[in-house]
Short mmCIF file of C-alpha atoms and ligand atoms in Angstrom, two decimals:
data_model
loop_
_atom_site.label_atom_id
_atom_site.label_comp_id
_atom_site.label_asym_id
_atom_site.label_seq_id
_atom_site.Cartn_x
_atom_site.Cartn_y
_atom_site.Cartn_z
CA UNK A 1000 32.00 -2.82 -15.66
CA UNK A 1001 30.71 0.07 -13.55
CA UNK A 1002 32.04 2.79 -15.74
CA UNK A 1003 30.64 0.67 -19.14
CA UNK A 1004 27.23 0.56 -17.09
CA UNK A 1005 27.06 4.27 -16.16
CA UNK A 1006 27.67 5.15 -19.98
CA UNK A 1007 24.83 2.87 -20.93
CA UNK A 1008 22.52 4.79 -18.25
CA UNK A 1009 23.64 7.84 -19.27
CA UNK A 1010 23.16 7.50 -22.99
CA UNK A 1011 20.26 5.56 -21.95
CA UNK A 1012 21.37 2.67 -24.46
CA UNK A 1013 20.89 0.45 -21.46
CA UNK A 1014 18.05 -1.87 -20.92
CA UNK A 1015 15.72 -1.72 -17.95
CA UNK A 1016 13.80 -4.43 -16.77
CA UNK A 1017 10.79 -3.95 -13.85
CA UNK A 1018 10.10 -7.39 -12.22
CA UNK A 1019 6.50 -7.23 -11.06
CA UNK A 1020 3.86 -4.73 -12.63
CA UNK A 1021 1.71 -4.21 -9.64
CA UNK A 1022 0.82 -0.63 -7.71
CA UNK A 1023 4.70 -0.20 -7.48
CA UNK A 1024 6.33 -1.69 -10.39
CA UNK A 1025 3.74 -0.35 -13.24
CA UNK A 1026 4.49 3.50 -12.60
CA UNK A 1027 8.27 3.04 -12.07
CA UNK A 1028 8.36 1.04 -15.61
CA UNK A 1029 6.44 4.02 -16.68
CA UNK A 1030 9.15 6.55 -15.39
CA UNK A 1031 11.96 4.72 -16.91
CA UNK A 1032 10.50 4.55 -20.23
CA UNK A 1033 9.72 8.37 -19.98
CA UNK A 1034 13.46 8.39 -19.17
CA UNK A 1035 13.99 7.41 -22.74
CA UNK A 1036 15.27 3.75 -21.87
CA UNK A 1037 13.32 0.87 -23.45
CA UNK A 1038 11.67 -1.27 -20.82
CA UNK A 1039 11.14 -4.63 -20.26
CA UNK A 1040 8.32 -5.02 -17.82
CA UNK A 1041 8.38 -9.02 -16.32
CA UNK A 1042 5.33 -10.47 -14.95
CA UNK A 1043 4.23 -13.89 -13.76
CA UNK A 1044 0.62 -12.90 -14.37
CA UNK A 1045 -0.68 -13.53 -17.71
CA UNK A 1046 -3.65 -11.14 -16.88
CA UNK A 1047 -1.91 -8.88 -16.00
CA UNK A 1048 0.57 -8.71 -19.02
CA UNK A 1049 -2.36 -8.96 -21.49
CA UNK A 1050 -3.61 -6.12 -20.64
CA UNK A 1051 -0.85 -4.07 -20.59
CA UNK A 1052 0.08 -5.53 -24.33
CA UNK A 1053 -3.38 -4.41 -25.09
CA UNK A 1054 -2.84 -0.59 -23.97
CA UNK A 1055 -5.02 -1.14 -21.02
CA UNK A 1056 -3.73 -0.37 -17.30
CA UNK A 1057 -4.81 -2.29 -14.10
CA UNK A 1058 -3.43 0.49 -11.59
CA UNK A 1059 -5.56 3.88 -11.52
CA UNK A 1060 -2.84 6.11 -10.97
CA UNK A 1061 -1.55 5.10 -14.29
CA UNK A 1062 -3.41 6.23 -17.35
CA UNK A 1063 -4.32 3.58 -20.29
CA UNK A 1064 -3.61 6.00 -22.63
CA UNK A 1065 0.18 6.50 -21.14
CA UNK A 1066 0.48 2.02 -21.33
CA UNK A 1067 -1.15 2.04 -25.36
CA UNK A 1068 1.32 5.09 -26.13
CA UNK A 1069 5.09 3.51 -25.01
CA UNK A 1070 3.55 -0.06 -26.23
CA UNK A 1071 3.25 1.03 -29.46
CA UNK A 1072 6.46 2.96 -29.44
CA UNK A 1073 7.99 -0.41 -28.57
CA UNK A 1074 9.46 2.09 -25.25
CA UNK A 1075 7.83 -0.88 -22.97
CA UNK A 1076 7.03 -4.20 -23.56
CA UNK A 1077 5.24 -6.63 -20.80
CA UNK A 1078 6.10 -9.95 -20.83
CA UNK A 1079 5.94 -13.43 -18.73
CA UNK A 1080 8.72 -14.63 -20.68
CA UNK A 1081 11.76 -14.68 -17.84
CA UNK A 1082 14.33 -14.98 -20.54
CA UNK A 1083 13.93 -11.54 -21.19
CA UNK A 1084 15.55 -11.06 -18.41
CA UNK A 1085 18.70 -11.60 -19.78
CA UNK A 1086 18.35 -8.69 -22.31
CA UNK A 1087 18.21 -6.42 -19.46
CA UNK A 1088 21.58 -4.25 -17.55
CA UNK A 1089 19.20 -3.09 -14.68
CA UNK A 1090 16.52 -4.92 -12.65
CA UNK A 1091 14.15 -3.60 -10.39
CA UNK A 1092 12.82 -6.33 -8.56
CA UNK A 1093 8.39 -4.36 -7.16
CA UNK A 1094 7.26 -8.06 -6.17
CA UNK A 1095 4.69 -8.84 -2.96
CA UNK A 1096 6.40 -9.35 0.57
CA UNK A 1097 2.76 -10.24 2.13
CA UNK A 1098 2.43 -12.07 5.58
CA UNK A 1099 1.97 -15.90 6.01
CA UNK A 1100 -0.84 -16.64 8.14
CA UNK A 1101 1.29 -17.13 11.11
CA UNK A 1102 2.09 -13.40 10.50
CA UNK A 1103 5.55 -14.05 9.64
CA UNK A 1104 7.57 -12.70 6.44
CA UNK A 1105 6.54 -14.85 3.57
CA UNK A 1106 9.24 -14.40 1.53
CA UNK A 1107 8.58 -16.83 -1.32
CA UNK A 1108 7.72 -14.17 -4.38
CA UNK A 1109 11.28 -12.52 -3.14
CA UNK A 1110 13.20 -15.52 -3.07
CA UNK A 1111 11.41 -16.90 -6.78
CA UNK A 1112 12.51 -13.55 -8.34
CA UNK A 1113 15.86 -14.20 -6.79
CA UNK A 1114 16.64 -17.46 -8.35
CA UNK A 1115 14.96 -16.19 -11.91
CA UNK A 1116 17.45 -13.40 -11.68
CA UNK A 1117 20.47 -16.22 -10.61
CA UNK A 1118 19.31 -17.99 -13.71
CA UNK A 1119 19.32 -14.41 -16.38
CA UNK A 1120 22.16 -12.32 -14.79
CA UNK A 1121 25.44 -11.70 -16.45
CA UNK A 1122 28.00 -9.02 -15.47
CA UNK A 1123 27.52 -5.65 -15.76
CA UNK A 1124 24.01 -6.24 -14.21
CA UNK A 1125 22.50 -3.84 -11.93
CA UNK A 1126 19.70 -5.61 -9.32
CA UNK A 1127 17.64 -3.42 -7.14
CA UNK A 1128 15.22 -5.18 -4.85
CA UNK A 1129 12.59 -2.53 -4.80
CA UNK A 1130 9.45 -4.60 -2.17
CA UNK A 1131 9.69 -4.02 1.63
CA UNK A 1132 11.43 -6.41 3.25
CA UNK A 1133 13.39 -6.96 6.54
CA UNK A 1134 16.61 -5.83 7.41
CA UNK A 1135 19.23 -7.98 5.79
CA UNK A 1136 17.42 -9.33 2.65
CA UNK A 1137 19.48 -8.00 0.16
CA UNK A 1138 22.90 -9.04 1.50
CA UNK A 1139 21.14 -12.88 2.93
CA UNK A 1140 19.14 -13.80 -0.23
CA UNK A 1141 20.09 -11.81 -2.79
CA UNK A 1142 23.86 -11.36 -2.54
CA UNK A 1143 24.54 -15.52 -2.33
CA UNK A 1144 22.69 -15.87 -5.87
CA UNK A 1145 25.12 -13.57 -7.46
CA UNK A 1146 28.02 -14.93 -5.86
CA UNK A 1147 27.25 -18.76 -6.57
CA UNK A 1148 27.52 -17.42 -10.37
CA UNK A 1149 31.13 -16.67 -9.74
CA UNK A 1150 30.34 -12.86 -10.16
CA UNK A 1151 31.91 -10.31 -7.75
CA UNK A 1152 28.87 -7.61 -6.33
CA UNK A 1153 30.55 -4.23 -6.26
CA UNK A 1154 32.65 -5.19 -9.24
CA UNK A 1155 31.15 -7.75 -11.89
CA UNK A 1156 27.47 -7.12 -10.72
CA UNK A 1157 25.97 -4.54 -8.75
CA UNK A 1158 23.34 -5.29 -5.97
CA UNK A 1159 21.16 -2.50 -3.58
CA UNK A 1160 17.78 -1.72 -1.92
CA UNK A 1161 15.50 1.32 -3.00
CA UNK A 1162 12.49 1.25 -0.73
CA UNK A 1163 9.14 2.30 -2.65
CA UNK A 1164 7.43 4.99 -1.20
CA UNK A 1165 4.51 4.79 -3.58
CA UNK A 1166 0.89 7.17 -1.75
CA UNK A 1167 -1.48 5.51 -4.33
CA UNK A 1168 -4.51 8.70 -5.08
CA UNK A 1169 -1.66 11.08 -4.28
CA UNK A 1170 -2.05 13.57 -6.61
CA UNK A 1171 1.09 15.57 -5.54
CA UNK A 1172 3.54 13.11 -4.59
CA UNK A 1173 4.14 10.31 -6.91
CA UNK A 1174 6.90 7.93 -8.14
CA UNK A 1175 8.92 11.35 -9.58
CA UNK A 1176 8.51 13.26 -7.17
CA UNK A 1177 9.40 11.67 -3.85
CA UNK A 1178 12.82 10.82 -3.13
CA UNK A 1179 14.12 7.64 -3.16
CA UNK A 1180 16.55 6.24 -0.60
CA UNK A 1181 19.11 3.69 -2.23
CA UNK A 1182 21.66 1.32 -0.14
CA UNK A 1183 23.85 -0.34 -2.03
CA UNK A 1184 25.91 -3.56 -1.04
CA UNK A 1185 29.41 -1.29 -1.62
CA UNK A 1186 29.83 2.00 -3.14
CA UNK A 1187 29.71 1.08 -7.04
CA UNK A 1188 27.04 -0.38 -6.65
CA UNK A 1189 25.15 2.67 -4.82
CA UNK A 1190 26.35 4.92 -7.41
CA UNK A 1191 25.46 2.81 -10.69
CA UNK A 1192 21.94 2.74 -8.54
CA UNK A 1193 21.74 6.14 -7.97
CA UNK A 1194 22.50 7.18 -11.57
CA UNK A 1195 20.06 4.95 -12.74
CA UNK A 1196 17.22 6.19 -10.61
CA UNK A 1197 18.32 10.23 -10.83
CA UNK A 1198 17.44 9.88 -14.80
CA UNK A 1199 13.56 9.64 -13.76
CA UNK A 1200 13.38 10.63 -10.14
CA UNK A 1201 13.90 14.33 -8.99
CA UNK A 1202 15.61 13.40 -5.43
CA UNK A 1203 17.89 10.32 -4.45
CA UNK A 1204 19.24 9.93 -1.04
CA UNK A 1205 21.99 7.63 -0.73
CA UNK A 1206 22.43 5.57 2.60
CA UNK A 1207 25.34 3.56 4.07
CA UNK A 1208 24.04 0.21 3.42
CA UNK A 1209 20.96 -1.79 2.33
CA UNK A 1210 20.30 -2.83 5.91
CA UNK A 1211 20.14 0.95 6.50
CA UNK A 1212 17.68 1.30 3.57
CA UNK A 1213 15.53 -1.79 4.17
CA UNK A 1214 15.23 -0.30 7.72
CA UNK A 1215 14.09 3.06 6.24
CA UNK A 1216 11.15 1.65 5.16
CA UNK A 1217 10.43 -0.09 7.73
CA UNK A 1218 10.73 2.64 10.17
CA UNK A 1219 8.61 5.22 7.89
CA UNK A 1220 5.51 2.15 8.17
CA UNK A 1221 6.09 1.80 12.00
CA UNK A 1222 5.94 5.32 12.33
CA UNK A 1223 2.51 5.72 10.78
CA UNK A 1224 1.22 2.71 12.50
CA UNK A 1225 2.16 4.10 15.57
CA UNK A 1226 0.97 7.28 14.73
CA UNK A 1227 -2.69 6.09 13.43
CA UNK A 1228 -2.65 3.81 16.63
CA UNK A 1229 -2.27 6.55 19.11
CA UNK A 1230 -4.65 8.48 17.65
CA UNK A 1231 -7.35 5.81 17.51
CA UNK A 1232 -6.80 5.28 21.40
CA UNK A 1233 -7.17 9.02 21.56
CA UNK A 1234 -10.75 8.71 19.58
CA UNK A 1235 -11.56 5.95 22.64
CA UNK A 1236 -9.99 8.27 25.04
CA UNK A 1237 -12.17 11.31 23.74
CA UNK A 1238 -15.63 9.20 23.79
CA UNK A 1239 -15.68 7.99 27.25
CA UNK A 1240 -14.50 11.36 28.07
CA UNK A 1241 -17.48 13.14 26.27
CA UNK A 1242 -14.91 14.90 24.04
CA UNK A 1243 -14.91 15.45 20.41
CA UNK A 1244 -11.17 14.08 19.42
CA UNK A 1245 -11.38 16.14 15.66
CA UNK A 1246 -11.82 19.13 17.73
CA UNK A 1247 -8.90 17.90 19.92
CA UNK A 1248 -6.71 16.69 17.14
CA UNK A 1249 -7.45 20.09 15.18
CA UNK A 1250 -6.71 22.49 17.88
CA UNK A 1251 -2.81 20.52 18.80
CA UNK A 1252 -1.84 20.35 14.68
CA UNK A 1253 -1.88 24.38 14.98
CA UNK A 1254 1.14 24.19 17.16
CA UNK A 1255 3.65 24.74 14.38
CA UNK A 1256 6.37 22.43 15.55
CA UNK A 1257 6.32 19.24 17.26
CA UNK A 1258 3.18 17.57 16.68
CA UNK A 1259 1.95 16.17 13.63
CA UNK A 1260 -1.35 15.36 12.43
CA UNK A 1261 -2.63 11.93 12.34
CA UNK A 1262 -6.55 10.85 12.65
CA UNK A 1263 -8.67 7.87 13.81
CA UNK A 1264 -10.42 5.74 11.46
CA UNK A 1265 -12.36 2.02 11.25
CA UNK A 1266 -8.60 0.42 11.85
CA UNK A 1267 -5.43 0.29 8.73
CA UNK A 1268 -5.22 -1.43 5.33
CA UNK A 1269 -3.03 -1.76 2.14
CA UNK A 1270 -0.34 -4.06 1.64
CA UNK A 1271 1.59 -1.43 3.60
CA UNK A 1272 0.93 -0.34 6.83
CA UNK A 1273 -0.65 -3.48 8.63
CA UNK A 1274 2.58 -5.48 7.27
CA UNK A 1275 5.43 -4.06 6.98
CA UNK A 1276 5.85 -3.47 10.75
CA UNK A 1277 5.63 -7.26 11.17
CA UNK A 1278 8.81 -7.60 9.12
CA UNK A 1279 10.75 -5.84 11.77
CA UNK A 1280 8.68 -7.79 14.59
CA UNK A 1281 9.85 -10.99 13.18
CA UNK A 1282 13.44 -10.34 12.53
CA UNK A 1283 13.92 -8.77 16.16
CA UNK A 1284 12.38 -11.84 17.44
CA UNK A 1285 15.04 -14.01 15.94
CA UNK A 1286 17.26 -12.10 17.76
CA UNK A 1287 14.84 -11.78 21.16
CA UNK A 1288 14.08 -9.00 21.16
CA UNK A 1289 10.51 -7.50 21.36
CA UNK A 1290 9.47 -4.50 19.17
CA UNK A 1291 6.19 -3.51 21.90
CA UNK A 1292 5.59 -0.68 20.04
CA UNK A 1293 4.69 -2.33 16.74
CA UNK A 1294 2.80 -4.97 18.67
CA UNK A 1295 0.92 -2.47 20.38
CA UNK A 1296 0.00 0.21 17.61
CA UNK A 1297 -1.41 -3.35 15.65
CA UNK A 1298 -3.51 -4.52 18.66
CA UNK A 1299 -4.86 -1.04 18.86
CA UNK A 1300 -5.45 -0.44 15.05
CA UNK A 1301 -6.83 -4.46 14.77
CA UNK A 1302 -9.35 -3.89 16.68
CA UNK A 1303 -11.07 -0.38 15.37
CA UNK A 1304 -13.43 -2.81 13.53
CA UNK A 1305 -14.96 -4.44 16.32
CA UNK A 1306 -15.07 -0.60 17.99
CA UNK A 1307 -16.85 0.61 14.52
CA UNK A 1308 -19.54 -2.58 14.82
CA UNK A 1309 -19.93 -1.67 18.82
CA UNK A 1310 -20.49 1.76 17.53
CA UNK A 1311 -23.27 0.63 15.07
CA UNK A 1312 -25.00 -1.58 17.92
CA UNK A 1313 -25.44 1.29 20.33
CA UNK A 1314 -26.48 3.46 17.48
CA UNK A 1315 -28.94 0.56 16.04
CA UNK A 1316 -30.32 -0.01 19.99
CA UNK A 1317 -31.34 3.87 20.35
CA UNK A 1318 -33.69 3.20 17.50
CA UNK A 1319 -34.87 0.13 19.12
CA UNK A 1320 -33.49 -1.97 16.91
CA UNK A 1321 -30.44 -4.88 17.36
CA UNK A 1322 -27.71 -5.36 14.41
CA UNK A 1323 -29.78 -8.68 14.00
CA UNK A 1324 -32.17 -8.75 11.24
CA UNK A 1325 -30.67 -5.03 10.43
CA UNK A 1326 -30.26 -3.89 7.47
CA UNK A 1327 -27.13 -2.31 7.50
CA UNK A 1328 -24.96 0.21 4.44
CA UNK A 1329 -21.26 -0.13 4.43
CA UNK A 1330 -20.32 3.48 2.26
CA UNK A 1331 -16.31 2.41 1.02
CA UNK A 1332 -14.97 -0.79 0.94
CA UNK A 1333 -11.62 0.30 -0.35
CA UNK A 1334 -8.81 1.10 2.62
CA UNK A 1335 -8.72 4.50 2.15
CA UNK A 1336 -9.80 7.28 -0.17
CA UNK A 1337 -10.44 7.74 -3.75
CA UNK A 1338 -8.64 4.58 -4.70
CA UNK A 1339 -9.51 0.68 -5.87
CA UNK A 1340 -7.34 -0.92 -3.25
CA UNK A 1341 -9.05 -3.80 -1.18
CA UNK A 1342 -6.03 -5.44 0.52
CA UNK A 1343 -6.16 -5.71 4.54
CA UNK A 1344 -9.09 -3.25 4.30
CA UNK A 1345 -11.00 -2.51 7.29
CA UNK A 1346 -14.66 -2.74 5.30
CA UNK A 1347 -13.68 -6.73 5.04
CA UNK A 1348 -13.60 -6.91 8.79
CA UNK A 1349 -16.54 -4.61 9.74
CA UNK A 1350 -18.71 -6.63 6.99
CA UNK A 1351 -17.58 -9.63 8.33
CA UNK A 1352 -18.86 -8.77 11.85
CA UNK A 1353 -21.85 -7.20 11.45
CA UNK A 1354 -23.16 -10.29 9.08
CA UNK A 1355 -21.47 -12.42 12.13
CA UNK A 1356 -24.41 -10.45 14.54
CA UNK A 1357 -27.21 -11.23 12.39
CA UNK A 1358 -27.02 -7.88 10.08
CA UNK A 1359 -28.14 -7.94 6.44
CA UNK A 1360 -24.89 -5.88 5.36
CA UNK A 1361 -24.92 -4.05 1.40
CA UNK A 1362 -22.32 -1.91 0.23
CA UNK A 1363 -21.39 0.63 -1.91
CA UNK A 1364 -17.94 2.11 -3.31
CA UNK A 1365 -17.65 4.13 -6.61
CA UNK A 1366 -13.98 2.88 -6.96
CA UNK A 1367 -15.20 -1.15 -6.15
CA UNK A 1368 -18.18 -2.23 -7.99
CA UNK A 1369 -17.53 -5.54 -6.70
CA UNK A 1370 -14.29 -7.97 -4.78
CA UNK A 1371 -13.78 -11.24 -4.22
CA UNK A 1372 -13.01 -12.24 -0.70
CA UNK A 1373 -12.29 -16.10 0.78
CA UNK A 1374 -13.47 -17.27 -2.94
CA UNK A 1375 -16.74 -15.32 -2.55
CA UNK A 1376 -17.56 -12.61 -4.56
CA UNK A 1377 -19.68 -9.95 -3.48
CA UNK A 1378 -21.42 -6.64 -5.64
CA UNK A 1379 -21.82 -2.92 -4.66
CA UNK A 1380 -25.24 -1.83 -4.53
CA UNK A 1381 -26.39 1.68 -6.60
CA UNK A 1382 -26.47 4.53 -4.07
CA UNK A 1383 -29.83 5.04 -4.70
CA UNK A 1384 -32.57 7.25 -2.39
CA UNK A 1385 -34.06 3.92 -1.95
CA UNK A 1386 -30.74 2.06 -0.59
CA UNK A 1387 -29.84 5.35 1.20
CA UNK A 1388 -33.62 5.18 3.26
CA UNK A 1389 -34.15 1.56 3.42
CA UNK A 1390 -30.79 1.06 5.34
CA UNK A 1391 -31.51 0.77 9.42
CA UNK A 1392 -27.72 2.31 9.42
CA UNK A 1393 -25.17 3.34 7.23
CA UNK A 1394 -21.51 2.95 8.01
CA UNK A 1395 -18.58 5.29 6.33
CA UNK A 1396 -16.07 3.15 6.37
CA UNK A 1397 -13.87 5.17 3.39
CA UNK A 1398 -14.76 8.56 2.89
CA UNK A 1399 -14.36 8.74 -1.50
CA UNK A 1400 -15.15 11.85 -2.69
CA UNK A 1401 -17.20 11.08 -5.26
CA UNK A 1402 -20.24 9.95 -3.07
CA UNK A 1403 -22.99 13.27 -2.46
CA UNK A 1404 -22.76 12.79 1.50
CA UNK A 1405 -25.24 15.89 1.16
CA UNK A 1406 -28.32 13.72 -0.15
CA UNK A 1407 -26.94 10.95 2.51
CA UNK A 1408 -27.98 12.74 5.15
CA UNK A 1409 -31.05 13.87 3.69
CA UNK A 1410 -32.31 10.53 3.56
CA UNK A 1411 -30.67 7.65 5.18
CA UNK A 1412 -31.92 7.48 9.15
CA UNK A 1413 -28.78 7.25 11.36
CA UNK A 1414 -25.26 7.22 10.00
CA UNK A 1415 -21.92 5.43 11.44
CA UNK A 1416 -19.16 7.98 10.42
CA UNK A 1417 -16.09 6.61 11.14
CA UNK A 1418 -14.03 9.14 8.86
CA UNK A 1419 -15.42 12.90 9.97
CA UNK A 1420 -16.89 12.97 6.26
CA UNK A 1421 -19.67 14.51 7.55
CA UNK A 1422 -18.06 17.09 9.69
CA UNK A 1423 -18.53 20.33 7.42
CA UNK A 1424 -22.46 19.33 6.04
CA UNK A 1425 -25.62 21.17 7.38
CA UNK A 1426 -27.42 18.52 10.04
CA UNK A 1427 -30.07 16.82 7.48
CA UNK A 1428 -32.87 13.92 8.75
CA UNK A 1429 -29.72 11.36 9.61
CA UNK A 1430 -28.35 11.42 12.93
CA UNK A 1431 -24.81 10.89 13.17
CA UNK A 1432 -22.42 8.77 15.66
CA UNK A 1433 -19.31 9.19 14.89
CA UNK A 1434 -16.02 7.20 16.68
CA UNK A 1435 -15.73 9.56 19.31
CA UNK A 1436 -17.80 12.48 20.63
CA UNK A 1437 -18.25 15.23 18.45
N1 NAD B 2090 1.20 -0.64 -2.95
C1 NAD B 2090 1.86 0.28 -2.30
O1 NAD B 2090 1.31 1.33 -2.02
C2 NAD B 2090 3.32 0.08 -1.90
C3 NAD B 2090 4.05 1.19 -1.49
C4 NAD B 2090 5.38 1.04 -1.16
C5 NAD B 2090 5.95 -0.22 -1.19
N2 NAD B 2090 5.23 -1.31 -1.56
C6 NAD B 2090 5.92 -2.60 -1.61
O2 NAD B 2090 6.23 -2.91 -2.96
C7 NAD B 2090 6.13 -4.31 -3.18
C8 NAD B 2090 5.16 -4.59 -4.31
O3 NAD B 2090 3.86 -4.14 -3.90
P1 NAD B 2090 2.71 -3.85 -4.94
O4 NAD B 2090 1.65 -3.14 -4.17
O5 NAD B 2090 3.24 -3.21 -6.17
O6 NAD B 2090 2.24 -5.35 -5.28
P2 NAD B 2090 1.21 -5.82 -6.41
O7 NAD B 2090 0.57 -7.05 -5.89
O8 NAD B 2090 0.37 -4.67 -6.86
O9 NAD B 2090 2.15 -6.19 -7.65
C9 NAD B 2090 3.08 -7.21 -7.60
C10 NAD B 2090 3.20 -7.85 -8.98
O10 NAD B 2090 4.24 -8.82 -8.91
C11 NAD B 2090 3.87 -9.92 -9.70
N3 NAD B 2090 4.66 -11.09 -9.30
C12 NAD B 2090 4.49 -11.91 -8.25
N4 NAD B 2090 5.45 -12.87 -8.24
C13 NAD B 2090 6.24 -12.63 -9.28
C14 NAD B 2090 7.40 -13.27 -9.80
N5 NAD B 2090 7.94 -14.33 -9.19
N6 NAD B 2090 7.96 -12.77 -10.91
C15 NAD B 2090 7.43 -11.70 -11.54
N7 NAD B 2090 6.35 -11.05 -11.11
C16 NAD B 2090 5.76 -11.51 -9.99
C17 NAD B 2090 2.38 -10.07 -9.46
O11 NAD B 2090 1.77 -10.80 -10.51
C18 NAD B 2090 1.94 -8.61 -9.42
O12 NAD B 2090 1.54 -8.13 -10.70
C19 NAD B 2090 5.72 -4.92 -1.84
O13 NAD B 2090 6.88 -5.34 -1.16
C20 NAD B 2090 5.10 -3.76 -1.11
O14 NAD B 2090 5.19 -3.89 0.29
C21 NAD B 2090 3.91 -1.18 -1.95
#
C-alpha cells in the first residue's frame, strides 16, 4: 500500500482532496494543484463552493484569477458533495477548532470530518488532520474511525498531523515557503505524509509523533501569546512609569541575541492566537494540571480593550468632554494589518465598550466595509475630512496601510494610537495618546 501510494504521489496520478476551504485549506488546495495533482476541494458551505466554481476567491491572499485558472483546467474542483471523498488517496482535513463558550475545545467540525472520512476511506488512504488541535487528537478521534473499518494505520491506511502555520498578509512567508512539521501515527505513515507535502512545500520537518506535532503548534501560539502579553504589561509598566515602551522595546531588539521583538497593541485576535492556547489549558486540566502561563498572558491580553477605552476617557476628559454623548472613530476593525479578518478582533471589544459608556462609535477599515456581529450588521464609514474632524476622538485600533495617517492628523482633534502608526509623522493639529508614554 505505502509503496503503491508513494508512486501515485510521485507521478502525481494520485488524487488530493482538501477538507475545508477556509484561510488554511484554500491556499494549500492551491499548492497541490500547482503540484500538478488534480484536487478535490470539500466544503460544507455552499457559499463558499459557489464561488470558487465561479473563479471567484473568498481569502485575499489567494488571487481570483489563480481559482478561475485551475477551475477551468479541471486541476481543482470545489464541491459539497462528501462522496467525492472517496475518489481521493490523500486528505487534508483545514476545518475550524474554535472555542465553546465555556472556553473549552469544541471539537464538533473535527469529529464531523472524522466520521465523513470513516464513511469515504478505503486503503491506501492518506489522512492528515491539518486544524490545531490538542495533544492526542489524531491518535483519540481519528485513529478509532480507521480502525472500526477493519483497516490497519501504518499499513492499510496512513494517519498524521501537519500543523498550519498559515501568517495571512505575509507577503514573504506563505503556505510554500514555511516548513511544515508532520507527525505521523508510525513511520509509513510520516513518510507517505512527508512525500506528499515535499511536492509543494520547500521544507518538511518530520517529528516523532502526532502528539509531538499537535504540541508544536500549540507551543508556537503560547509562545506568541506570552510574548504579546508581556509586552502589553510592559506598555502598562512604561505609562505609569512616564516611559515611552517603543523607545524601550526598540533600544533591547538591538541586542543581537536573546531577545526578540514583540509589541503592545489594543489586546489579540484571529482564530489563532486567543485559542489555541486554550487547547493546551483544557487538556492539562484533565490531567490537573494548570498551564499559569497561558492563563496569565490571556488575562493580560483580554483586557487591553478595556485599557484602550480607559485610554480614550482620559484623553476625551482633557478636552472636557466624557465618552458619553462622544462621538468617537474606531480606524481598523480587522485584528491586525492589511487583512479582512474579523474573528476575536479587538475593534469588537473596544466598540462594544465605548457604545457601553454612552459613545456614538463609527468606524472605518479599507479591508472591512462592513461585519456582522451577534446578528447585527454594522457599515464602515468613508474616511472623509468631515468624519476625520467631526470625531471627538479617533482610535487606531489596526494600523492598515492603506489609510493617509498624514491627513489624519491634519484634521481629526485628538487621536487614540494604540499601534505606534503615528510614530514616524510630523506632529499635525491632532494630539496623540498613545498606550504608553511616548
Ligand atoms: N487562519 C489562520 O491563520 C490559521 C493559521 C494556522 C492554523 N489555523 C487552523 O486551521 C484550521 C482552519 O482554520 P481556517 O482559518 O482555515 O478556518 P476557516 O473558517 O477559514 O475555514 C474552515 C472551512 O471549513 C469548512 N467546514 C466546516 N465544517 C466542515 C465540514 N464538516 N466539512 C467540510 N468543511 C467544513 C467551513 O465551511 C470553512 O470554509 C483551524 O484549526 C485553525 O486553528 C488557522
Amino acid at each position: 500500500m505505502k509503496d503503491q501510494l508513494l508512486k501515485r504521489i510521485s507521478d502525481r496520478s494520485a488524487t488530493v482532496a482538501v477538507v475545508g476551504l477556509g484561510y488554511v485549506g484554500l491556499p494549500l488546495a492551491v499548492e497541490f494543484a500547482r503540484a500538478g495533482f488534480n484536487v478535490i476541494g470539500y466544503d460544507v458551505s455552499k457559499r463558499v463552493v459557489d464561488l470558487l466554481m465561479k473563479g471567484e476567491s473568498h481569502i485575499q491572499d489567494v488571487p481570483a484569477s489563480e481559482i478561475a485558472a485551475l477551475v477551468e483546467s479541471r486541476k481543482f474542483v470545489a464541491t459539497t458533495d462528501e462522496s467525492r471523498l472517496k475518489e481521493a488517496d490523500t486528505i487534508s482535513i483545514a476545518v475550524p477548532t474554535p472555542l465553546a463558550k465555556t472556553r473549552d475545545p469544541d471539537m464538533s467540525y473535527v469529529i464531523a470530518v472524522a466520521e465523513a472520512v470513516q464513511r469515504q476511506a478505503h486503503p491506501g488512504m492518506l489522512v492528515v488532520l491539518e486544524s490545531t488541535t490538542y495533544p492526542g487528537t489524531t491518535r483519540e478521534v481519528m485513529q478509532p474511525r480507521f480502525e472500526s473499518l477493519g483497516l490497519t494505520v501504518g499499513k492499510d491506511v496512513f494517519l498524521a498531523f501537519s500543523p498550519e502555520r498559515v501568517d495571512p498578509g505575509n507577503e514573504k512567508w506563505n503556505t510554500k515557503n514555511t516548513p511544515k512539521v508532520v507527525g505521523g501515527i508510525t513511520p509509513a505513515c510520516v513518510d507517505v505524509a512527508k512525500a506528499l507535502y515535499e511536492t509543494c512545500i520547500d521544507t518538511i520537518v518530520p517529528v516523532s509523533t502526532p502528539e509531538a506535532a499537535e504540541l508544536v503548534k500549540l507551543l508556537e501560539n503560547t509562545f506568541r501569546s506570552v510574548n504579546i502579553g508581556l509586552v502589553n504589561e510592559m506598555a502598562i509598566v512604561c505609562d505609569k512609569l512616564g516611559v515611552d515602551v517603543w523607545e524601550v522595546i526598540d533600544a533591547a531588539a538591538t541586542k543581537p541575541f536573546g531577545f526578540m521583538k514583540f509589541t503592545p497593541g489594543p489586546g489579540i485576535g484571529g482564530h489563532c492566537i486567543p485559542l489555541d492556547p486554550h487547547y493546551l489549558a483544557w487538556k492539562m486540566r484533565t490531567l490537573n494540571y494548570r498551564t499559569r502561563f497561558i492563563e496569565l498572558a490571556s488575562e493580560v491580553n483580554s483586557s487591553m480593550p478595556e485599557y484602550v477605552v480607559e485610554k480614550t476617557s482620559i484623553a476625551l476628559n482633557d478636552d472636557r468632554k466624557s465618552v458619553k454623548g462622544s462621538r468617537i472613530l474606531v480606524l481598523g476593525v480587522a485584528y491586525k494589518r492589511d487583512i479582512d479578518d474579523m474573528r476575536e478582533s479587538p475593534a469588537l471589544d473596544v466598540i462594544r465598550l465605548l457604545e457601553e459608556r454612552g459613545a456614538t462609535v463609527d468606524y472605518h477599515d479599507p479591508h472591512v466595509p462592513s461585519y456582522r456581529e451577534d446578528g447585527h450588521s454594522r457599515t464602515g464609514v468613508e474616511l472623509t475630512d468631515e468624519v476625520m474632524a467631526g470625531a471627538d476622538a479617533v482610535v487606531i485600533v489596526t494600523d492598515h496601510r492603506a489609510v493617509d495617517y498624514k491627513r489624519l492628523v491634519s484634521k481629526a482633534k485628538v487621536i487614540v494610537d494604540t499601534r505606534n502608526a503615528l510614530a514616524r509623522l510630523p506632529a499635525g493639529k491632532a494630539r496623540i495618546v498613545t498606550l504608553a508614554r511616548r
